mmCIF file of C-alpha atoms in Angstrom:
data_model
loop_
_atom_site.group_PDB
_atom_site.id
_atom_site.type_symbol
_atom_site.label_atom_id
_atom_site.label_comp_id
_atom_site.label_asym_id
_atom_site.label_seq_id
_atom_site.Cartn_x
_atom_site.Cartn_y
_atom_site.Cartn_z
ATOM 1 C CA MET X 1 0.098 0.106 -0.185
ATOM 2 C CA ASP X 2 1.563 3.457 -0.789
ATOM 3 C CA TYR X 3 0.963 5.750 2.447
ATOM 4 C CA LYS X 4 1.612 9.212 0.385
ATOM 5 C CA TYR X 5 -0.554 11.474 1.743
ATOM 6 C CA ILE X 6 0.006 10.100 5.416
ATOM 7 C CA ASN X 7 3.966 11.193 4.539
ATOM 8 C CA GLN X 8 2.241 14.751 3.087
ATOM 9 C CA LEU X 9 0.575 15.148 6.594
ATOM 10 C CA LEU X 10 3.544 14.063 8.642
ATOM 11 C CA ASP X 11 5.952 16.540 6.534
ATOM 12 C CA ARG X 12 3.082 19.067 6.981
ATOM 13 C CA TYR X 13 3.087 18.390 10.717
ATOM 14 C CA TRP X 14 6.844 18.481 11.062
ATOM 15 C CA GLU X 15 6.832 21.881 9.667
ATOM 16 C CA GLY X 16 3.728 23.076 11.700
ATOM 17 C CA LYS X 17 1.632 23.784 9.091
ATOM 18 C CA THR X 18 -1.527 20.875 9.463
ATOM 19 C CA THR X 19 -4.665 21.710 10.484
ATOM 20 C CA LEU X 20 -6.845 20.445 13.061
ATOM 21 C CA GLU X 21 -8.807 18.045 10.464
ATOM 22 C CA GLU X 22 -5.291 16.867 9.414
ATOM 23 C CA GLU X 23 -4.256 16.455 13.212
ATOM 24 C CA GLN X 24 -7.525 14.443 13.334
ATOM 25 C CA ILE X 25 -6.906 12.183 10.168
ATOM 26 C CA LEU X 26 -2.764 11.258 11.670
ATOM 27 C CA ARG X 27 -4.469 10.234 14.688
ATOM 28 C CA SER X 28 -6.686 8.085 13.756
ATOM 29 C CA PHE X 29 -4.670 6.443 11.137
ATOM 30 C CA PHE X 30 -1.949 5.799 13.860
ATOM 31 C CA SER X 31 -4.560 4.386 16.514
ATOM 32 C CA GLN X 32 -5.310 1.424 14.124
ATOM 33 C CA LEU X 33 -3.829 -1.969 14.497
ATOM 34 C CA CYS X 34 -2.277 -1.942 11.169
ATOM 35 C CA VAL X 35 0.140 0.251 10.828
ATOM 36 C CA PRO X 36 3.710 0.022 8.479
ATOM 37 C CA GLU X 37 6.755 -0.720 9.974
ATOM 38 C CA GLU X 38 8.457 2.473 8.789
ATOM 39 C CA LEU X 39 5.291 4.764 10.095
ATOM 40 C CA ALA X 40 4.805 2.865 13.492
ATOM 41 C CA LYS X 41 7.808 4.813 15.098
ATOM 42 C CA TYR X 42 5.200 7.973 15.271
ATOM 43 C CA ARG X 43 2.881 5.312 16.827
ATOM 44 C CA PRO X 44 3.118 7.100 20.238
ATOM 45 C CA LEU X 45 3.229 10.149 19.588
ATOM 46 C CA PHE X 46 -0.175 10.366 17.849
ATOM 47 C CA ALA X 47 -1.853 7.698 20.261
ATOM 48 C CA TYR X 48 -0.445 9.263 23.343
ATOM 49 C CA GLU X 49 -4.288 10.727 24.015
ATOM 50 C CA GLN X 50 -5.629 7.475 23.716
ATOM 51 C CA THR X 51 -3.583 5.474 25.905
ATOM 52 C CA GLU X 52 -2.718 7.474 29.005
ATOM 53 C CA GLN X 53 -5.549 7.718 31.255
ATOM 54 C CA LYS X 54 -6.368 11.385 32.296
ATOM 55 C CA THR X 55 -5.379 11.469 35.728
ATOM 56 C CA ASP X 56 -4.037 14.732 35.598
ATOM 57 C CA ARG X 57 -7.171 16.559 35.665
ATOM 58 C CA LEU X 58 -8.338 18.473 38.845
ATOM 59 C CA GLY X 59 -11.433 16.894 40.852
ATOM 60 C CA ASP X 60 -14.507 18.640 41.515
ATOM 61 C CA ASP X 61 -14.328 19.921 44.632
ATOM 62 C CA PHE X 62 -10.576 21.704 44.018
ATOM 63 C CA ASP X 63 -12.230 24.764 44.503
ATOM 64 C CA GLU X 64 -13.936 24.581 47.463
ATOM 65 C CA ARG X 65 -10.167 22.584 48.777
ATOM 66 C CA LEU X 66 -8.494 26.049 47.536
ATOM 67 C CA MET X 67 -11.135 28.505 48.986
ATOM 68 C CA SER X 68 -11.109 26.524 51.958
ATOM 69 C CA ILE X 69 -7.478 27.153 52.191
ATOM 70 C CA ILE X 70 -7.608 30.673 51.558
ATOM 71 C CA ASP X 71 -9.738 31.237 54.001
ATOM 72 C CA GLU X 72 -8.531 30.114 56.902
ATOM 73 C CA PRO X 73 -7.509 32.509 59.723
ATOM 74 C CA GLN X 74 -3.406 32.535 59.475
ATOM 75 C CA GLU X 75 -1.760 34.011 63.185
ATOM 76 C CA VAL X 76 0.480 36.242 62.575
ATOM 77 C CA VAL X 77 3.313 36.857 64.955
ATOM 78 C CA ALA X 78 4.943 40.625 65.164
ATOM 79 C CA GLN X 79 8.538 39.947 66.207
ATOM 80 C CA ARG X 80 10.395 42.457 68.191
ATOM 81 C CA VAL X 81 13.210 44.585 66.904
ATOM 82 C CA ARG X 82 16.147 45.297 69.104
ATOM 83 C CA LEU X 83 17.782 48.819 69.163
ATOM 84 C CA SER X 84 20.924 47.159 67.830
ATOM 85 C CA GLN X 85 18.968 45.865 64.820
ATOM 86 C CA ARG X 86 17.527 49.076 64.061
ATOM 87 C CA PHE X 87 20.966 50.403 64.009
ATOM 88 C CA ALA X 88 22.963 48.134 62.701
ATOM 89 C CA PRO X 89 23.138 49.976 59.169
ATOM 90 C CA LEU X 90 24.064 53.480 60.230
ATOM 91 C CA PHE X 91 26.642 51.502 61.999
ATOM 92 C CA LYS X 92 28.025 49.850 59.500
ATOM 93 C CA ALA X 93 27.924 53.163 57.660
ATOM 94 C CA ALA X 94 30.011 54.577 60.449
ATOM 95 C CA ALA X 95 32.851 52.511 60.461
ATOM 96 C CA MET X 96 32.411 53.154 56.135
ATOM 97 C CA VAL X 97 33.236 56.823 56.928
ATOM 98 C CA ALA X 98 35.728 56.657 59.570
ATOM 99 C CA ILE X 99 37.625 53.829 57.411
ATOM 100 C CA VAL X 100 37.361 56.088 54.253
ATOM 101 C CA LEU X 101 38.483 58.906 56.171
ATOM 102 C CA THR X 102 41.952 57.166 57.661
ATOM 103 C CA LEU X 103 42.723 56.108 54.654
ATOM 104 C CA SER X 104 42.076 59.206 52.848
ATOM 105 C CA GLN X 105 44.465 60.807 55.881
ATOM 106 C CA ALA X 106 47.295 58.636 55.211
ATOM 107 C CA ALA X 107 47.323 58.980 51.798
ATOM 108 C CA GLN X 108 47.142 62.985 52.129
ATOM 109 C CA PHE X 109 49.961 62.489 54.455
ATOM 110 C CA SER X 110 51.678 60.037 52.523
ATOM 111 C CA PHE X 111 51.838 62.264 49.406
ATOM 112 C CA GLN X 112 52.438 65.517 50.918
ATOM 113 C CA ALA X 113 55.655 67.310 49.499
ATOM 114 C CA ASP X 114 57.748 68.864 52.258
ATOM 115 C CA ASP X 115 58.444 72.557 52.794
ATOM 116 C CA ALA X 116 61.911 72.507 51.056
ATOM 117 C CA GLY X 117 60.049 71.490 47.425
ATOM 118 C CA ASN X 118 62.177 68.930 46.689
ATOM 119 C CA GLY X 119 59.238 66.503 46.593
ATOM 120 C CA ALA X 120 60.073 63.926 49.554
ATOM 121 C CA ALA X 121 57.398 63.234 51.862
ATOM 122 C CA SER X 122 57.588 65.262 54.901
ATOM 123 C CA VAL X 123 57.750 62.861 58.421
ATOM 124 C CA PRO X 124 57.277 63.739 61.310
ATOM 125 C CA SER X 125 60.236 63.543 63.390
ATOM 126 C CA ALA X 126 59.393 61.203 65.715
ATOM 127 C CA TYR X 127 59.542 58.370 62.482
ATOM 128 C CA THR X 128 63.089 59.752 61.639
ATOM 129 C CA PRO X 129 65.552 56.682 62.076
ATOM 130 C CA ARG X 130 68.403 57.382 64.477
ATOM 131 C CA PRO X 131 71.221 55.792 65.353
ATOM 132 C CA THR X 132 71.750 53.798 68.617
ATOM 133 C CA GLU X 133 74.960 53.288 70.456
ATOM 134 C CA GLY X 134 76.302 49.907 71.583
ATOM 135 C CA ASN X 135 74.650 46.165 70.860
ATOM 136 C CA SER X 136 71.175 45.910 68.836
ATOM 137 C CA VAL X 137 68.562 44.462 70.462
ATOM 138 C CA ALA X 138 69.121 40.870 68.092
ATOM 139 C CA SER X 139 72.683 40.814 69.566
ATOM 140 C CA LEU X 140 71.545 40.916 72.939
ATOM 141 C CA ASN X 141 70.565 37.621 73.214
ATOM 142 C CA ASP X 142 72.410 35.819 70.635
ATOM 143 C CA SER X 143 74.843 33.896 73.763
ATOM 144 C CA ALA X 144 77.371 32.590 70.913
ATOM 145 C CA LYS X 145 77.819 35.790 69.484
ATOM 146 C CA ILE X 146 78.428 37.040 73.221
ATOM 147 C CA ASP X 147 80.819 33.749 74.334
ATOM 148 C CA THR X 148 82.870 34.521 70.545
ATOM 149 C CA THR X 149 83.472 38.428 70.871
ATOM 150 C CA LYS X 150 84.939 38.096 74.673
ATOM 151 C CA ARG X 151 86.915 35.009 74.095
ATOM 152 C CA GLY X 152 88.010 36.683 69.840
ATOM 153 C CA ASN X 153 87.272 33.440 68.348
ATOM 154 C CA ILE X 154 84.441 30.637 68.020
ATOM 155 C CA GLY X 155 87.339 28.265 68.539
ATOM 156 C CA ALA X 156 88.093 28.545 71.873
ATOM 157 C CA ALA X 157 84.434 29.294 73.086
ATOM 158 C CA ILE X 158 83.662 25.613 71.903
ATOM 159 C CA VAL X 159 86.918 23.474 72.832
ATOM 160 C CA PRO X 160 86.164 24.470 76.772
ATOM 161 C CA GLN X 161 82.578 23.067 76.423
ATOM 162 C CA MET X 162 83.741 19.928 74.782
ATOM 163 C CA SER X 163 86.219 19.194 77.370
ATOM 164 C CA GLN X 164 83.961 19.589 80.224
ATOM 165 C CA ASN X 165 81.319 16.461 78.593
ATOM 166 C CA GLY X 166 83.849 14.670 78.339
ATOM 167 C CA PRO X 167 84.754 13.025 74.868
ATOM 168 C CA THR X 168 82.404 13.391 71.530
ATOM 169 C CA ILE X 169 82.892 12.323 68.836
ATOM 170 C CA LEU X 170 82.155 15.066 65.735
ATOM 171 C CA LYS X 171 80.578 13.594 62.209
#
C-alpha cells in the first residue's frame, strides 16, 4: 500500500502547517492496529491521548479545597526588633566613613611634599631613624656572639665546653 498522503501530512505536521482536521486524520490513522513499519515509530506520538489515563485533571472539589485554604485565618506574630538591629545599617555606614577618612588622611600624609619643595615626603621627627650606640636588640640575646666577642674566636668558645662533657665524636 502507498501511504503518500500520510507522509505528506507528516511533513506538514513537522513544519507546523497542519490544520486540526489533518491532525485528527493522523491520530485516527495511528490508532489503527495495522500501521506500516516505517511509520510505526510515530505511533506513540499520535496515540498518546488514547493510551494515557486522564489522571492529571483537577477534581470537582478543587475550588472548595482552595477556598478553604485561603479562608483559614493565619496567626500573625510580630517580631521584636532590638535597637541594635535597627541601627545596624547606621553602624556599618559609620564604620565605612571612619575607614575612608583614615585612608584619605594616610594618603594625604604620604603624598604631601615637604616645605623645601624637593618632592620628598614629610615625615614627623618621631619617625626619623636615629642611630643607636652599642649592641642591637637582636645581638643581645645571641649567646654565641657574646661568647665569641669576649674570647676572640669561635674555637675558643667551643673547646672548653667539649672538655667538660668528656670525649665526643664529631661527624
